[in-house]
Amino acid sequence: MAPPSWATEEQLTFLHGYISIFADHTAKETQSKFWPRLNEDWFSRWPELDVLIKDGRLPPQARGVDPDGPEDADAINPRYQLTPEECELYGAAIEKRKQRLQNWIHNNTRKMAGTSKISNTRVNTSALGLLNPRKRQRVHQEQEVYHSLYKDKLEKLVKEAMAEQLPEIPHGTNGSDEDKSDNDSGGDDSTKDKRTEPRSIQKLRALRMKIRREVRAEAWANETEEVRCQVKKAIMREREEIGEINGEEGKVGLERSPASREL
């Protein structure tokens, strides 16, 4: 079998070694643990950064290892500042590579199952997992991931905004007409409070949510490119972890992603 245009013979041999491992994970429904292992092993051998530098899409000075940071075969030189375009290019290249690896594993696992090169029990369980995937999971949006990564920073901004805006909420938010109606009916104060408190709490919660959304949106709109790049990388990792659930199986033609249509 000739390797795909994006893979060498060595890389193809490497990938074949992971088919049975993926089948085992599929049988146990633990695919989310498989993809990080595959990606880590792949990028430790063939860093995407080297591919981009070799193709001339990133400059050689982008390669570097932070002496104070963890060992990373795909590390960006901490002294080199990626431009927004380079950051987008680097992130997209990694995501595309991960998608190709995922598609290759899925496709070739099915082929191996069809030719009975994997044990019958493993084949049957793997096929069941591929043909009857679990409920689709949603990848979080940029601002949701942004809040998760920078929660302390955003909570401080939210607290300041609430301190400015919440005192402006008038007491008796149910309206003067309802208050007057309660007084005219002769109800005591405790009965009135029980009727008005839920509506007041609802309005307060709605305002708090509104403030949170506005603060988060404004902070995200004014964020640095470095932070935006970190958020995008986090989203790509999340897509990788749930990719086997929301994969390309069952999609044909233009319904498939551009990356998978190239395979």
PDB file of C-alpha atoms in Angstrom:
ATOM      1  CA  MET A   1       0.000   0.000   0.000  1.00  0.00           C
ATOM      2  CA  ALA A   2       1.450   3.360  -1.012  1.00  0.00           C
ATOM      3  CA  PRO A   3       1.541   5.866   1.837  1.00  0.00           C
ATOM      4  CA  PRO A   4      -0.676   8.962   1.587  1.00  0.00           C
ATOM      5  CA  SER A   5       1.013  12.042   0.192  1.00  0.00           C
ATOM      6  CA  TRP A   6       1.392  13.585   3.645  1.00  0.00           C
ATOM      7  CA  ALA A   7       3.058  10.518   5.256  1.00  0.00           C
ATOM      8  CA  THR A   8       6.399   8.788   4.696  1.00  0.00           C
ATOM      9  CA  GLU A   9       6.937   5.030   4.837  1.00  0.00           C
ATOM     10  CA  GLU A  10       8.378   5.407   8.320  1.00  0.00           C
ATOM     11  CA  GLN A  11       5.346   7.384   9.464  1.00  0.00           C
ATOM     12  CA  LEU A  12       2.977   4.839   7.934  1.00  0.00           C
ATOM     13  CA  THR A  13       4.704   2.019   9.823  1.00  0.00           C
ATOM     14  CA  PHE A  14       4.429   4.088  12.982  1.00  0.00           C
ATOM     15  CA  LEU A  15       0.668   4.567  12.510  1.00  0.00           C
ATOM     16  CA  HIS A  16       0.028   0.884  11.806  1.00  0.00           C
ATOM     17  CA  GLY A  17       1.405   0.128  15.254  1.00  0.00           C
ATOM     18  CA  TYR A  18      -1.431   2.093  16.827  1.00  0.00           C
ATOM     19  CA  ILE A  19      -4.383   0.377  15.123  1.00  0.00           C
ATOM     20  CA  SER A  20      -4.660  -2.459  17.643  1.00  0.00           C
ATOM     21  CA  ILE A  21      -4.160   0.007  20.505  1.00  0.00           C
ATOM     22  CA  PHE A  22      -7.037   2.120  19.202  1.00  0.00           C
ATOM     23  CA  ALA A  23      -9.223  -0.990  18.849  1.00  0.00           C
ATOM     24  CA  ASP A  24      -8.598  -1.823  22.506  1.00  0.00           C
ATOM     25  CA  HIS A  25      -9.528   1.704  23.575  1.00  0.00           C
ATOM     26  CA  THR A  26     -12.659   1.580  21.417  1.00  0.00           C
ATOM     27  CA  ALA A  27     -13.721  -1.684  23.037  1.00  0.00           C
ATOM     28  CA  LYS A  28     -13.347  -0.046  26.454  1.00  0.00           C
ATOM     29  CA  GLU A  29     -14.853   3.280  25.268  1.00  0.00           C
ATOM     30  CA  THR A  30     -11.705   5.110  26.357  1.00  0.00           C
ATOM     31  CA  GLN A  31     -10.768   6.657  23.010  1.00  0.00           C
ATOM     32  CA  SER A  32     -10.286  10.043  24.668  1.00  0.00           C
ATOM     33  CA  LYS A  33      -7.163   8.629  26.321  1.00  0.00           C
ATOM     34  CA  PHE A  34      -5.817   7.314  23.017  1.00  0.00           C
ATOM     35  CA  TRP A  35      -5.598  10.535  20.985  1.00  0.00           C
ATOM     36  CA  PRO A  36      -3.342  12.492  23.380  1.00  0.00           C
ATOM     37  CA  ARG A  37      -0.932   9.536  23.452  1.00  0.00           C
ATOM     38  CA  LEU A  38      -0.860   9.228  19.663  1.00  0.00           C
ATOM     39  CA  ASN A  39      -0.402  12.963  19.143  1.00  0.00           C
ATOM     40  CA  GLU A  40       2.339  13.223  21.760  1.00  0.00           C
ATOM     41  CA  ASP A  41       4.265  10.308  20.253  1.00  0.00           C
ATOM     42  CA  TRP A  42       3.820  11.674  16.724  1.00  0.00           C
ATOM     43  CA  PHE A  43       4.904  15.242  17.449  1.00  0.00           C
ATOM     44  CA  SER A  44       7.866  14.075  19.541  1.00  0.00           C
ATOM     45  CA  ARG A  45       9.164  12.321  16.407  1.00  0.00           C
ATOM     46  CA  TRP A  46       7.976  14.770  13.754  1.00  0.00           C
ATOM     47  CA  PRO A  47       7.418  18.250  15.231  1.00  0.00           C
ATOM     48  CA  GLU A  48       5.012  20.310  13.160  1.00  0.00           C
ATOM     49  CA  LEU A  49       7.213  23.324  13.771  1.00  0.00           C
ATOM     50  CA  ASP A  50      10.005  21.644  11.797  1.00  0.00           C
ATOM     51  CA  VAL A  51       7.605  20.977   8.917  1.00  0.00           C
ATOM     52  CA  LEU A  52       6.565  24.624   8.754  1.00  0.00           C
ATOM     53  CA  ILE A  53      10.179  25.824   8.919  1.00  0.00           C
ATOM     54  CA  LYS A  54      11.256  23.347   6.234  1.00  0.00           C
ATOM     55  CA  ASP A  55       8.421  24.504   3.963  1.00  0.00           C
ATOM     56  CA  GLY A  56       9.421  28.133   4.525  1.00  0.00           C
ATOM     57  CA  ARG A  57       6.152  29.032   6.201  1.00  0.00           C
ATOM     58  CA  LEU A  58       7.881  29.917   9.483  1.00  0.00           C
ATOM     59  CA  PRO A  59      11.385  31.385   9.941  1.00  0.00           C
ATOM     60  CA  PRO A  60      14.197  29.210  11.398  1.00  0.00           C
ATOM     61  CA  GLN A  61      14.478  31.473  14.439  1.00  0.00           C
ATOM     62  CA  ALA A  62      11.007  30.338  15.535  1.00  0.00           C
ATOM     63  CA  ARG A  63      12.555  27.069  16.717  1.00  0.00           C
ATOM     64  CA  GLY A  64      13.784  27.098  20.291  1.00  0.00           C
ATOM     65  CA  VAL A  65      13.452  25.520  23.720  1.00  0.00           C
ATOM     66  CA  ASP A  66      12.827  27.469  26.905  1.00  0.00           C
ATOM     67  CA  PRO A  67      15.587  26.380  29.344  1.00  0.00           C
ATOM     68  CA  ASP A  68      13.298  27.123  32.293  1.00  0.00           C
ATOM     69  CA  GLY A  69      10.291  25.344  30.813  1.00  0.00           C
ATOM     70  CA  PRO A  70       9.324  21.713  30.181  1.00  0.00           C
ATOM     71  CA  GLU A  71      10.974  19.751  27.394  1.00  0.00           C
ATOM     72  CA  ASP A  72       8.857  20.139  24.268  1.00  0.00           C
ATOM     73  CA  ALA A  73       9.843  18.903  20.816  1.00  0.00           C
ATOM     74  CA  ASP A  74       7.428  21.348  19.240  1.00  0.00           C
ATOM     75  CA  ALA A  75       8.443  24.390  21.307  1.00  0.00           C
ATOM     76  CA  ILE A  76       8.426  27.951  20.035  1.00  0.00           C
ATOM     77  CA  ASN A  77      11.516  30.008  20.800  1.00  0.00           C
ATOM     78  CA  PRO A  78      10.461  32.140  23.806  1.00  0.00           C
ATOM     79  CA  ARG A  79      12.545  34.989  22.396  1.00  0.00           C
ATOM     80  CA  TYR A  80      10.666  34.899  19.099  1.00  0.00           C
ATOM     81  CA  GLN A  81       7.292  36.661  19.040  1.00  0.00           C
ATOM     82  CA  LEU A  82       4.866  35.023  16.646  1.00  0.00           C
ATOM     83  CA  THR A  83       2.828  37.427  14.558  1.00  0.00           C
ATOM     84  CA  PRO A  84      -0.973  36.954  14.579  1.00  0.00           C
ATOM     85  CA  GLU A  85      -0.730  35.398  11.111  1.00  0.00           C
ATOM     86  CA  GLU A  86       2.044  32.992  12.185  1.00  0.00           C
ATOM     87  CA  CYS A  87       0.130  32.040  15.303  1.00  0.00           C
ATOM     88  CA  GLU A  88      -2.928  31.266  13.183  1.00  0.00           C
ATOM     89  CA  LEU A  89      -0.799  29.294  10.715  1.00  0.00           C
ATOM     90  CA  TYR A  90       0.913  27.238  13.417  1.00  0.00           C
ATOM     91  CA  GLY A  91      -2.327  26.422  15.216  1.00  0.00           C
ATOM     92  CA  ALA A  92      -4.106  25.470  11.997  1.00  0.00           C
ATOM     93  CA  ALA A  93      -1.219  23.213  10.931  1.00  0.00           C
ATOM     94  CA  ILE A  94      -1.277  21.306  14.222  1.00  0.00           C
ATOM     95  CA  GLU A  95      -5.049  20.929  14.089  1.00  0.00           C
ATOM     96  CA  LYS A  96      -4.899  19.702  10.498  1.00  0.00           C
ATOM     97  CA  ARG A  97      -2.221  17.150  11.368  1.00  0.00           C
ATOM     98  CA  LYS A  98      -4.228  15.829  14.317  1.00  0.00           C
ATOM     99  CA  GLN A  99      -7.318  15.546  12.137  1.00  0.00           C
ATOM    100  CA  ARG A 100      -5.366  13.612   9.513  1.00  0.00           C
ATOM    101  CA  LEU A 101      -4.015  11.221  12.131  1.00  0.00           C
ATOM    102  CA  GLN A 102      -7.485  10.709  13.537  1.00  0.00           C
ATOM    103  CA  ASN A 103      -9.038  10.085  10.122  1.00  0.00           C
ATOM    104  CA  TRP A 104      -6.272   7.659   9.184  1.00  0.00           C
ATOM    105  CA  ILE A 105      -6.699   5.647  12.388  1.00  0.00           C
ATOM    106  CA  HIS A 106     -10.494   5.493  11.987  1.00  0.00           C
ATOM    107  CA  ASN A 107     -10.345   4.486   8.316  1.00  0.00           C
ATOM    108  CA  ASN A 108      -7.643   1.861   8.699  1.00  0.00           C
ATOM    109  CA  THR A 109      -9.198   0.366  11.826  1.00  0.00           C
ATOM    110  CA  ARG A 110     -12.338  -0.305   9.797  1.00  0.00           C
ATOM    111  CA  LYS A 111     -10.243  -1.827   6.999  1.00  0.00           C
ATOM    112  CA  MET A 112      -8.433  -4.091   9.439  1.00  0.00           C
ATOM    113  CA  ALA A 113     -11.766  -5.108  10.944  1.00  0.00           C
ATOM    114  CA  GLY A 114     -13.055  -6.014   7.501  1.00  0.00           C
ATOM    115  CA  THR A 115     -10.076  -8.281   6.795  1.00  0.00           C
ATOM    116  CA  SER A 116     -10.201  -9.902  10.269  1.00  0.00           C
ATOM    117  CA  LYS A 117      -6.645  -8.928  11.160  1.00  0.00           C
ATOM    118  CA  ILE A 118      -7.807  -8.018  14.637  1.00  0.00           C
ATOM    119  CA  SER A 119      -9.403 -10.542  16.997  1.00  0.00           C
ATOM    120  CA  ASN A 120     -13.126 -11.131  16.427  1.00  0.00           C
ATOM    121  CA  THR A 121     -14.132  -9.781  19.825  1.00  0.00           C
ATOM    122  CA  ARG A 122     -12.086  -6.646  19.324  1.00  0.00           C
ATOM    123  CA  VAL A 123     -13.367  -6.188  15.780  1.00  0.00           C
ATOM    124  CA  ASN A 124     -17.010  -6.548  16.727  1.00  0.00           C
ATOM    125  CA  THR A 125     -16.724  -4.165  19.650  1.00  0.00           C
ATOM    126  CA  SER A 126     -14.730  -1.667  17.623  1.00  0.00           C
ATOM    127  CA  ALA A 127     -17.241  -1.737  14.782  1.00  0.00           C
ATOM    128  CA  LEU A 128     -20.068  -1.198  17.248  1.00  0.00           C
ATOM    129  CA  GLY A 129     -18.315   1.830  18.683  1.00  0.00           C
ATOM    130  CA  LEU A 130     -17.645   3.320  15.238  1.00  0.00           C
ATOM    131  CA  LEU A 131     -21.097   2.693  13.790  1.00  0.00           C
ATOM    132  CA  ASN A 132     -23.039   3.655  16.919  1.00  0.00           C
ATOM    133  CA  PRO A 133     -21.182   6.612  18.413  1.00  0.00           C
ATOM    134  CA  ARG A 134     -22.141   8.117  21.717  1.00  0.00           C
ATOM    135  CA  LYS A 135     -24.042  11.346  22.034  1.00  0.00           C
ATOM    136  CA  ARG A 136     -22.314  14.252  20.315  1.00  0.00           C
ATOM    137  CA  GLN A 137     -20.406  16.642  22.519  1.00  0.00           C
ATOM    138  CA  ARG A 138     -19.979  20.348  21.908  1.00  0.00           C
ATOM    139  CA  VAL A 139     -16.630  22.084  21.714  1.00  0.00           C
ATOM    140  CA  HIS A 140     -16.623  25.165  23.922  1.00  0.00           C
ATOM    141  CA  GLN A 141     -16.611  28.611  22.356  1.00  0.00           C
ATOM    142  CA  GLU A 142     -13.628  30.959  22.549  1.00  0.00           C
ATOM    143  CA  GLN A 143     -15.011  33.139  25.337  1.00  0.00           C
ATOM    144  CA  GLU A 144     -15.965  30.086  27.402  1.00  0.00           C
ATOM    145  CA  VAL A 145     -12.433  28.711  27.188  1.00  0.00           C
ATOM    146  CA  TYR A 146     -11.053  32.195  27.813  1.00  0.00           C
ATOM    147  CA  HIS A 147     -13.028  32.394  31.063  1.00  0.00           C
ATOM    148  CA  SER A 148     -11.814  28.955  32.123  1.00  0.00           C
ATOM    149  CA  LEU A 149      -8.143  29.834  31.545  1.00  0.00           C
ATOM    150  CA  TYR A 150      -8.269  33.332  33.031  1.00  0.00           C
ATOM    151  CA  LYS A 151     -10.996  32.935  35.629  1.00  0.00           C
ATOM    152  CA  ASP A 152      -9.250  34.891  38.404  1.00  0.00           C
ATOM    153  CA  LYS A 153      -8.582  37.844  36.130  1.00  0.00           C
ATOM    154  CA  LEU A 154     -12.143  37.940  34.799  1.00  0.00           C
ATOM    155  CA  GLU A 155     -13.736  37.441  38.209  1.00  0.00           C
ATOM    156  CA  LYS A 156     -11.862  40.497  39.450  1.00  0.00           C
ATOM    157  CA  LEU A 157     -13.208  42.550  36.547  1.00  0.00           C
ATOM    158  CA  VAL A 158     -16.713  41.202  37.146  1.00  0.00           C
ATOM    159  CA  LYS A 159     -16.503  42.057  40.834  1.00  0.00           C
ATOM    160  CA  GLU A 160     -15.511  45.626  40.018  1.00  0.00           C
ATOM    161  CA  ALA A 161     -18.321  45.965  37.475  1.00  0.00           C
ATOM    162  CA  MET A 162     -20.902  44.603  39.899  1.00  0.00           C
ATOM    163  CA  ALA A 163     -19.724  46.967  42.614  1.00  0.00           C
ATOM    164  CA  GLU A 164     -20.467  49.844  40.244  1.00  0.00           C
ATOM    165  CA  GLN A 165     -23.757  48.604  38.792  1.00  0.00           C
ATOM    166  CA  LEU A 166     -25.539  46.510  41.428  1.00  0.00           C
ATOM    167  CA  PRO A 167     -26.023  49.364  43.943  1.00  0.00           C
ATOM    168  CA  GLU A 168     -28.171  51.051  41.311  1.00  0.00           C
ATOM    169  CA  ILE A 169     -30.852  48.342  41.644  1.00  0.00           C
ATOM    170  CA  PRO A 170     -33.810  49.891  43.495  1.00  0.00           C
ATOM    171  CA  HIS A 171     -35.415  48.128  46.433  1.00  0.00           C
ATOM    172  CA  GLY A 172     -38.809  46.569  45.809  1.00  0.00           C
ATOM    173  CA  THR A 173     -38.047  45.460  42.255  1.00  0.00           C
ATOM    174  CA  ASN A 174     -41.501  43.943  41.842  1.00  0.00           C
ATOM    175  CA  GLY A 175     -43.013  47.317  41.140  1.00  0.00           C
ATOM    176  CA  SER A 176     -44.987  49.849  43.188  1.00  0.00           C
ATOM    177  CA  ASP A 177     -48.373  48.632  41.994  1.00  0.00           C
ATOM    178  CA  GLU A 178     -47.823  45.130  43.380  1.00  0.00           C
ATOM    179  CA  ASP A 179     -46.489  46.523  46.655  1.00  0.00           C
ATOM    180  CA  LYS A 180     -49.555  48.701  46.990  1.00  0.00           C
ATOM    181  CA  SER A 181     -51.806  45.770  46.214  1.00  0.00           C
ATOM    182  CA  ASP A 182     -50.168  43.739  48.978  1.00  0.00           C
ATOM    183  CA  ASN A 183     -50.684  46.539  51.482  1.00  0.00           C
ATOM    184  CA  ASP A 184     -54.294  47.043  50.504  1.00  0.00           C
ATOM    185  CA  SER A 185     -55.053  43.348  50.879  1.00  0.00           C
ATOM    186  CA  GLY A 186     -54.031  43.522  54.502  1.00  0.00           C
ATOM    187  CA  GLY A 187     -51.268  40.894  54.157  1.00  0.00           C
ATOM    188  CA  ASP A 188     -48.491  41.032  56.711  1.00  0.00           C
ATOM    189  CA  ASP A 189     -44.881  41.868  55.851  1.00  0.00           C
ATOM    190  CA  SER A 190     -43.657  38.251  56.005  1.00  0.00           C
ATOM    191  CA  THR A 191     -46.254  37.141  53.446  1.00  0.00           C
ATOM    192  CA  LYS A 192     -45.329  40.047  51.197  1.00  0.00           C
ATOM    193  CA  ASP A 193     -41.617  39.221  51.420  1.00  0.00           C
ATOM    194  CA  LYS A 194     -42.238  35.597  50.445  1.00  0.00           C
ATOM    195  CA  ARG A 195     -44.146  36.704  47.364  1.00  0.00           C
ATOM    196  CA  THR A 196     -41.718  39.413  46.257  1.00  0.00           C
ATOM    197  CA  GLU A 197     -38.386  37.761  47.082  1.00  0.00           C
ATOM    198  CA  PRO A 198     -38.336  35.180  44.238  1.00  0.00           C
ATOM    199  CA  ARG A 199     -38.986  37.813  41.594  1.00  0.00           C
ATOM    200  CA  SER A 200     -36.339  40.085  43.069  1.00  0.00           C
ATOM    201  CA  ILE A 201     -33.823  37.268  43.082  1.00  0.00           C
ATOM    202  CA  GLN A 202     -34.630  36.434  39.470  1.00  0.00           C
ATOM    203  CA  LYS A 203     -34.008  40.017  38.394  1.00  0.00           C
ATOM    204  CA  LEU A 204     -30.790  40.154  40.396  1.00  0.00           C
ATOM    205  CA  ARG A 205     -29.523  36.923  38.870  1.00  0.00           C
ATOM    206  CA  ALA A 206     -30.410  38.115  35.375  1.00  0.00           C
ATOM    207  CA  LEU A 207     -28.483  41.331  35.940  1.00  0.00           C
ATOM    208  CA  ARG A 208     -25.482  39.461  37.321  1.00  0.00           C
ATOM    209  CA  MET A 209     -25.429  37.193  34.264  1.00  0.00           C
ATOM    210  CA  LYS A 210     -25.716  40.211  31.979  1.00  0.00           C
ATOM    211  CA  ILE A 211     -22.780  41.907  33.699  1.00  0.00           C
ATOM    212  CA  ARG A 212     -20.669  38.746  33.476  1.00  0.00           C
ATOM    213  CA  ARG A 213     -21.348  38.344  29.765  1.00  0.00           C
ATOM    214  CA  GLU A 214     -20.591  41.981  29.009  1.00  0.00           C
ATOM    215  CA  VAL A 215     -17.368  42.004  31.045  1.00  0.00           C
ATOM    216  CA  ARG A 216     -16.141  38.786  29.446  1.00  0.00           C
ATOM    217  CA  ALA A 217     -16.972  39.972  25.924  1.00  0.00           C
ATOM    218  CA  GLU A 218     -15.229  43.314  26.440  1.00  0.00           C
ATOM    219  CA  ALA A 219     -12.140  41.701  27.979  1.00  0.00           C
ATOM    220  CA  TRP A 220     -11.909  39.184  25.132  1.00  0.00           C
ATOM    221  CA  ALA A 221     -12.274  41.899  22.502  1.00  0.00           C
ATOM    222  CA  ASN A 222      -9.303  43.759  24.012  1.00  0.00           C
ATOM    223  CA  GLU A 223      -7.086  40.710  24.688  1.00  0.00           C
ATOM    224  CA  THR A 224      -3.571  40.257  23.345  1.00  0.00           C
ATOM    225  CA  GLU A 225      -2.735  37.970  20.440  1.00  0.00           C
ATOM    226  CA  GLU A 226      -0.680  35.793  22.794  1.00  0.00           C
ATOM    227  CA  VAL A 227      -3.713  35.080  24.969  1.00  0.00           C
ATOM    228  CA  ARG A 228      -5.905  34.490  21.921  1.00  0.00           C
ATOM    229  CA  CYS A 229      -3.357  31.978  20.647  1.00  0.00           C
ATOM    230  CA  GLN A 230      -3.418  30.114  23.966  1.00  0.00           C
ATOM    231  CA  VAL A 231      -7.213  29.952  23.855  1.00  0.00           C
ATOM    232  CA  LYS A 232      -7.183  28.585  20.311  1.00  0.00           C
ATOM    233  CA  LYS A 233      -4.678  25.897  21.299  1.00  0.00           C
ATOM    234  CA  ALA A 234      -6.898  24.897  24.217  1.00  0.00           C
ATOM    235  CA  ILE A 235      -9.872  24.591  21.865  1.00  0.00           C
ATOM    236  CA  MET A 236      -7.837  22.412  19.522  1.00  0.00           C
ATOM    237  CA  ARG A 237      -6.932  20.110  22.406  1.00  0.00           C
ATOM    238  CA  GLU A 238     -10.595  19.863  23.352  1.00  0.00           C
ATOM    239  CA  ARG A 239     -11.558  19.029  19.778  1.00  0.00           C
ATOM    240  CA  GLU A 240      -8.944  16.293  19.834  1.00  0.00           C
ATOM    241  CA  GLU A 241     -10.292  14.787  23.061  1.00  0.00           C
ATOM    242  CA  ILE A 242     -13.893  14.536  21.855  1.00  0.00           C
ATOM    243  CA  GLY A 243     -13.091  14.112  18.174  1.00  0.00           C
ATOM    244  CA  GLU A 244     -13.787  10.396  18.169  1.00  0.00           C
ATOM    245  CA  ILE A 245     -17.352  11.108  19.312  1.00  0.00           C
ATOM    246  CA  ASN A 246     -18.028  13.929  16.861  1.00  0.00           C
ATOM    247  CA  GLY A 247     -15.897  12.422  14.087  1.00  0.00           C
ATOM    248  CA  GLU A 248     -16.302  12.384  10.326  1.00  0.00           C
ATOM    249  CA  GLU A 249     -18.039   9.002  10.204  1.00  0.00           C
ATOM    250  CA  GLY A 250     -21.289   9.093   8.276  1.00  0.00           C
ATOM    251  CA  LYS A 251     -20.427  12.322   6.470  1.00  0.00           C
ATOM    252  CA  VAL A 252     -19.880  12.395   2.731  1.00  0.00           C
ATOM    253  CA  GLY A 253     -18.790  14.917   0.116  1.00  0.00           C
ATOM    254  CA  LEU A 254     -18.905  18.543   1.176  1.00  0.00           C
ATOM    255  CA  GLU A 255     -20.315  17.576   4.580  1.00  0.00           C
ATOM    256  CA  ARG A 256     -16.811  16.464   5.529  1.00  0.00           C
ATOM    257  CA  SER A 257     -14.224  18.947   6.774  1.00  0.00           C
ATOM    258  CA  PRO A 258     -11.654  20.272   4.248  1.00  0.00           C
ATOM    259  CA  ALA A 259      -8.881  18.394   6.069  1.00  0.00           C
ATOM    260  CA  SER A 260     -10.634  15.038   5.802  1.00  0.00           C
ATOM    261  CA  ARG A 261     -11.629  15.623   2.163  1.00  0.00           C
ATOM    262  CA  GLU A 262      -7.913  15.810   1.280  1.00  0.00           C
ATOM    263  CA  LEU A 263      -7.340  12.223   2.413  1.00  0.00           C
TER     264      LEU A 263
END
